[in-house]
């Protein structure tokens, strides 16, 4: 545990921990509660939910591939630093979902409209694959596995807490906008901490 303690004192590792925690809070909260939100808020029958809830995750796959190509191209060309690349990818990958959630909570008048907002948001979240998901290799190549494990543990904890917390918030407030707002806040906090603390060595 000595190495873990040492690594956790570094702000670059703390950036990974916070980003993984908050990002997973959003992703797993939405993954688990999106069908209930669409059903409860807009009265969509269970049999029709797939048409509103599958596309965001399908889009993530394509965006993830594109994100890697863009990041590698930027870094290889020397047009931006590794740190700036990670800031952009993670910042946009958390900022767009936050805006999309706010838009869905405040503006969506139909299931199709809410699904469109969330599809854009969750699709953009795959940009983080070129952000926090590879940053352990930037900052600690010889300890990348350990740093990845630390971040992944934080992400697992965020997802675990989120599923229960979102259910509690919805039950306590009877408000899906409140649930979406809390998820959006996690994305914003994670993006800000990441952009401030991320390292590239």
Tab-separated table of C-alpha atoms in Angstrom:
chain	number	residue	atom	x	y	z
A	1	UNK	CA	0.000	0.000	0.000
A	2	UNK	CA	3.027	2.286	0.224
A	3	UNK	CA	3.038	2.826	-3.534
A	4	UNK	CA	-0.700	3.520	-3.572
A	5	UNK	CA	-0.318	6.108	-0.803
A	6	UNK	CA	2.569	7.737	-2.639
A	7	UNK	CA	0.652	7.894	-5.924
A	8	UNK	CA	-2.502	9.259	-4.291
A	9	UNK	CA	-0.507	12.250	-3.035
A	10	UNK	CA	0.129	13.344	-6.634
A	11	UNK	CA	-2.410	15.763	-8.072
A	12	UNK	CA	-2.095	14.094	-11.476
A	13	UNK	CA	-3.334	10.829	-9.933
A	14	UNK	CA	-5.993	12.706	-7.972
A	15	UNK	CA	-7.196	14.152	-11.282
A	16	UNK	CA	-7.663	10.614	-12.593
A	17	UNK	CA	-9.472	9.540	-9.428
A	18	UNK	CA	-11.876	12.488	-9.484
A	19	UNK	CA	-12.506	12.224	-13.217
A	20	UNK	CA	-13.134	8.474	-13.073
A	21	UNK	CA	-15.425	8.828	-10.048
A	22	UNK	CA	-17.532	11.649	-11.478
A	23	UNK	CA	-17.614	10.256	-15.002
A	24	UNK	CA	-18.784	6.859	-13.764
A	25	UNK	CA	-21.316	8.582	-11.510
A	26	UNK	CA	-22.844	10.036	-14.643
A	27	UNK	CA	-22.495	7.051	-16.935
A	28	UNK	CA	-23.823	4.393	-14.573
A	29	UNK	CA	-26.508	6.671	-13.181
A	30	UNK	CA	-27.816	7.221	-16.686
A	31	UNK	CA	-27.303	3.647	-17.799
A	32	UNK	CA	-29.446	2.375	-14.936
A	33	UNK	CA	-32.089	5.092	-14.751
A	34	UNK	CA	-32.496	6.245	-18.369
A	35	UNK	CA	-35.271	3.723	-19.164
A	36	UNK	CA	-37.178	4.689	-16.016
A	37	UNK	CA	-36.780	8.385	-16.825
A	38	UNK	CA	-38.120	7.946	-20.369
A	39	UNK	CA	-40.981	5.755	-19.144
A	40	UNK	CA	-42.019	7.889	-16.162
A	41	UNK	CA	-41.462	11.343	-17.609
A	42	UNK	CA	-42.989	10.743	-21.025
A	43	UNK	CA	-45.245	7.725	-20.559
A	44	UNK	CA	-43.391	5.499	-23.017
A	45	UNK	CA	-44.483	1.846	-22.778
A	46	UNK	CA	-41.839	-0.628	-21.680
A	47	UNK	CA	-42.007	-2.402	-25.048
A	48	UNK	CA	-40.968	0.818	-26.828
A	49	UNK	CA	-38.134	1.867	-24.513
A	50	UNK	CA	-35.334	0.338	-26.574
A	51	UNK	CA	-35.911	2.747	-29.443
A	52	UNK	CA	-35.218	5.669	-27.082
A	53	UNK	CA	-32.421	4.229	-24.949
A	54	UNK	CA	-30.117	2.159	-27.188
A	55	UNK	CA	-28.824	4.759	-29.651
A	56	UNK	CA	-26.707	6.708	-27.114
A	57	UNK	CA	-24.614	3.648	-26.364
A	58	UNK	CA	-24.287	2.676	-30.022
A	59	UNK	CA	-23.016	6.180	-30.794
A	60	UNK	CA	-20.431	5.925	-28.033
A	61	UNK	CA	-18.619	3.138	-29.857
A	62	UNK	CA	-18.085	5.190	-32.997
A	63	UNK	CA	-17.123	8.346	-31.122
A	64	UNK	CA	-14.589	6.401	-29.068
A	65	UNK	CA	-12.789	5.231	-32.197
A	66	UNK	CA	-12.768	8.722	-33.679
A	67	UNK	CA	-11.503	10.216	-30.407
A	68	UNK	CA	-8.455	7.976	-30.432
A	69	UNK	CA	-7.589	8.844	-34.014
A	70	UNK	CA	-7.976	12.584	-33.390
A	71	UNK	CA	-5.889	12.520	-30.207
A	72	UNK	CA	-3.109	10.454	-31.762
A	73	UNK	CA	-3.024	12.739	-34.803
A	74	UNK	CA	-2.834	15.897	-32.685
A	75	UNK	CA	-0.072	14.531	-30.490
A	76	UNK	CA	1.968	13.031	-33.355
A	77	UNK	CA	1.821	16.286	-35.322
A	78	UNK	CA	3.021	18.295	-32.344
A	79	UNK	CA	0.192	20.776	-32.848
A	80	UNK	CA	-0.797	20.532	-29.185
A	81	UNK	CA	0.790	19.090	-26.073
A	82	UNK	CA	-0.277	15.786	-24.574
A	83	UNK	CA	-1.672	17.649	-21.558
A	84	UNK	CA	-3.750	20.002	-23.722
A	85	UNK	CA	-5.063	17.055	-25.739
A	86	UNK	CA	-6.157	15.254	-22.561
A	87	UNK	CA	-7.774	18.461	-21.255
A	88	UNK	CA	-9.753	18.974	-24.450
A	89	UNK	CA	-10.917	15.388	-24.800
A	90	UNK	CA	-11.923	14.978	-21.170
A	91	UNK	CA	-13.324	18.496	-20.827
A	92	UNK	CA	-15.541	18.169	-23.903
A	93	UNK	CA	-16.355	14.557	-23.013
A	94	UNK	CA	-17.750	15.672	-19.653
A	95	UNK	CA	-18.943	19.164	-20.554
A	96	UNK	CA	-21.215	18.141	-23.428
A	97	UNK	CA	-23.049	15.508	-21.341
A	98	UNK	CA	-23.581	18.099	-18.594
A	99	UNK	CA	-25.133	20.555	-21.072
A	100	UNK	CA	-27.198	17.781	-22.671
A	101	UNK	CA	-28.551	16.705	-19.296
A	102	UNK	CA	-29.439	20.284	-18.422
A	103	UNK	CA	-31.196	20.639	-21.779
A	104	UNK	CA	-33.114	17.398	-21.325
A	105	UNK	CA	-34.141	18.363	-17.790
A	106	UNK	CA	-35.272	21.875	-18.679
A	107	UNK	CA	-36.389	21.745	-22.318
A	108	UNK	CA	-37.379	18.243	-23.423
A	109	UNK	CA	-41.080	18.071	-24.207
A	110	UNK	CA	-41.124	14.521	-25.582
A	111	UNK	CA	-39.287	11.235	-25.306
A	112	UNK	CA	-37.774	11.782	-28.733
A	113	UNK	CA	-36.426	15.185	-27.745
A	114	UNK	CA	-34.998	13.899	-24.461
A	115	UNK	CA	-33.442	10.955	-26.269
A	116	UNK	CA	-31.843	13.293	-28.812
A	117	UNK	CA	-30.248	15.415	-26.087
A	118	UNK	CA	-29.007	12.359	-24.206
A	119	UNK	CA	-27.741	10.683	-27.358
A	120	UNK	CA	-25.541	13.704	-28.080
A	121	UNK	CA	-24.374	13.852	-24.467
A	122	UNK	CA	-23.585	10.185	-24.024
A	123	UNK	CA	-22.035	9.981	-27.471
A	124	UNK	CA	-19.707	12.854	-26.620
A	125	UNK	CA	-18.764	11.200	-23.334
A	126	UNK	CA	-16.774	8.642	-25.347
A	127	UNK	CA	-14.236	11.406	-26.058
A	128	UNK	CA	-12.928	10.684	-22.566
A	129	UNK	CA	-11.381	7.509	-23.955
A	130	UNK	CA	-8.658	9.846	-25.226
A	131	UNK	CA	-8.585	11.664	-21.895
A	132	UNK	CA	-8.586	9.993	-18.504
A	133	UNK	CA	-8.756	6.485	-19.929
A	134	UNK	CA	-5.194	6.681	-21.274
A	135	UNK	CA	-3.642	9.269	-18.972
A	136	UNK	CA	-2.097	6.685	-16.641
A	137	UNK	CA	0.271	5.839	-19.501
A	138	UNK	CA	1.247	9.513	-19.771
A	139	UNK	CA	2.006	10.169	-16.126
A	140	UNK	CA	3.350	6.845	-14.879
A	141	UNK	CA	4.303	4.446	-17.683
A	142	UNK	CA	6.155	2.138	-15.304
A	143	UNK	CA	3.224	2.103	-12.846
A	144	UNK	CA	0.418	2.425	-15.396
A	145	UNK	CA	-1.363	-0.717	-14.233
A	146	UNK	CA	-1.438	0.446	-10.627
A	147	UNK	CA	-2.621	3.953	-11.534
A	148	UNK	CA	-5.275	2.465	-13.810
A	149	UNK	CA	-6.421	0.224	-10.960
A	150	UNK	CA	-6.682	3.169	-8.585
A	151	UNK	CA	-8.728	5.150	-11.101
A	152	UNK	CA	-10.896	2.181	-11.995
A	153	UNK	CA	-11.632	1.564	-8.312
A	154	UNK	CA	-12.764	5.185	-7.997
A	155	UNK	CA	-14.923	4.737	-11.090
A	156	UNK	CA	-16.509	1.578	-9.708
A	157	UNK	CA	-17.272	3.371	-6.449
A	158	UNK	CA	-18.813	6.280	-8.363
A	159	UNK	CA	-21.047	3.952	-10.323
A	160	UNK	CA	-22.085	2.045	-7.203
A	161	UNK	CA	-22.976	5.228	-5.320
A	162	UNK	CA	-24.712	6.796	-8.312
A	163	UNK	CA	-27.215	4.015	-8.915
A	164	UNK	CA	-28.435	4.138	-5.321
A	165	UNK	CA	-28.230	7.933	-5.004
A	166	UNK	CA	-30.177	8.604	-8.202
A	167	UNK	CA	-32.944	6.309	-7.011
A	168	UNK	CA	-32.995	8.020	-3.624
A	169	UNK	CA	-33.102	11.504	-5.173
A	170	UNK	CA	-35.917	10.555	-7.523
A	171	UNK	CA	-37.935	8.977	-4.730
A	172	UNK	CA	-37.346	11.883	-2.345
A	173	UNK	CA	-38.109	14.637	-4.866
A	174	UNK	CA	-40.308	12.863	-7.430
A	175	UNK	CA	-38.311	14.917	-9.927
A	176	UNK	CA	-36.356	13.552	-12.854
A	177	UNK	CA	-34.907	17.028	-13.559
A	178	UNK	CA	-33.390	16.907	-10.063
A	179	UNK	CA	-31.764	13.551	-10.826
A	180	UNK	CA	-30.410	14.774	-14.155
A	181	UNK	CA	-29.191	17.982	-12.515
A	182	UNK	CA	-27.163	16.112	-9.908
A	183	UNK	CA	-25.608	13.923	-12.604
A	184	UNK	CA	-24.784	17.033	-14.653
A	185	UNK	CA	-23.157	18.640	-11.600
A	186	UNK	CA	-20.876	15.621	-11.218
A	187	UNK	CA	-19.783	15.957	-14.830
A	188	UNK	CA	-19.010	19.660	-14.358
A	189	UNK	CA	-17.005	19.154	-11.169
A	190	UNK	CA	-15.069	16.298	-12.737
A	191	UNK	CA	-14.243	18.323	-15.834
A	192	UNK	CA	-13.039	21.323	-13.824
A	193	UNK	CA	-10.821	19.279	-11.510
A	194	UNK	CA	-9.452	17.336	-14.451
A	195	UNK	CA	-8.530	20.396	-16.482
A	196	UNK	CA	-6.814	21.955	-13.465
A	197	UNK	CA	-4.804	18.939	-12.293
A	198	UNK	CA	-4.210	16.673	-15.306
A	199	UNK	CA	-0.583	15.935	-16.068
A	200	UNK	CA	1.350	14.486	-18.965
A	201	UNK	CA	4.399	13.183	-17.125
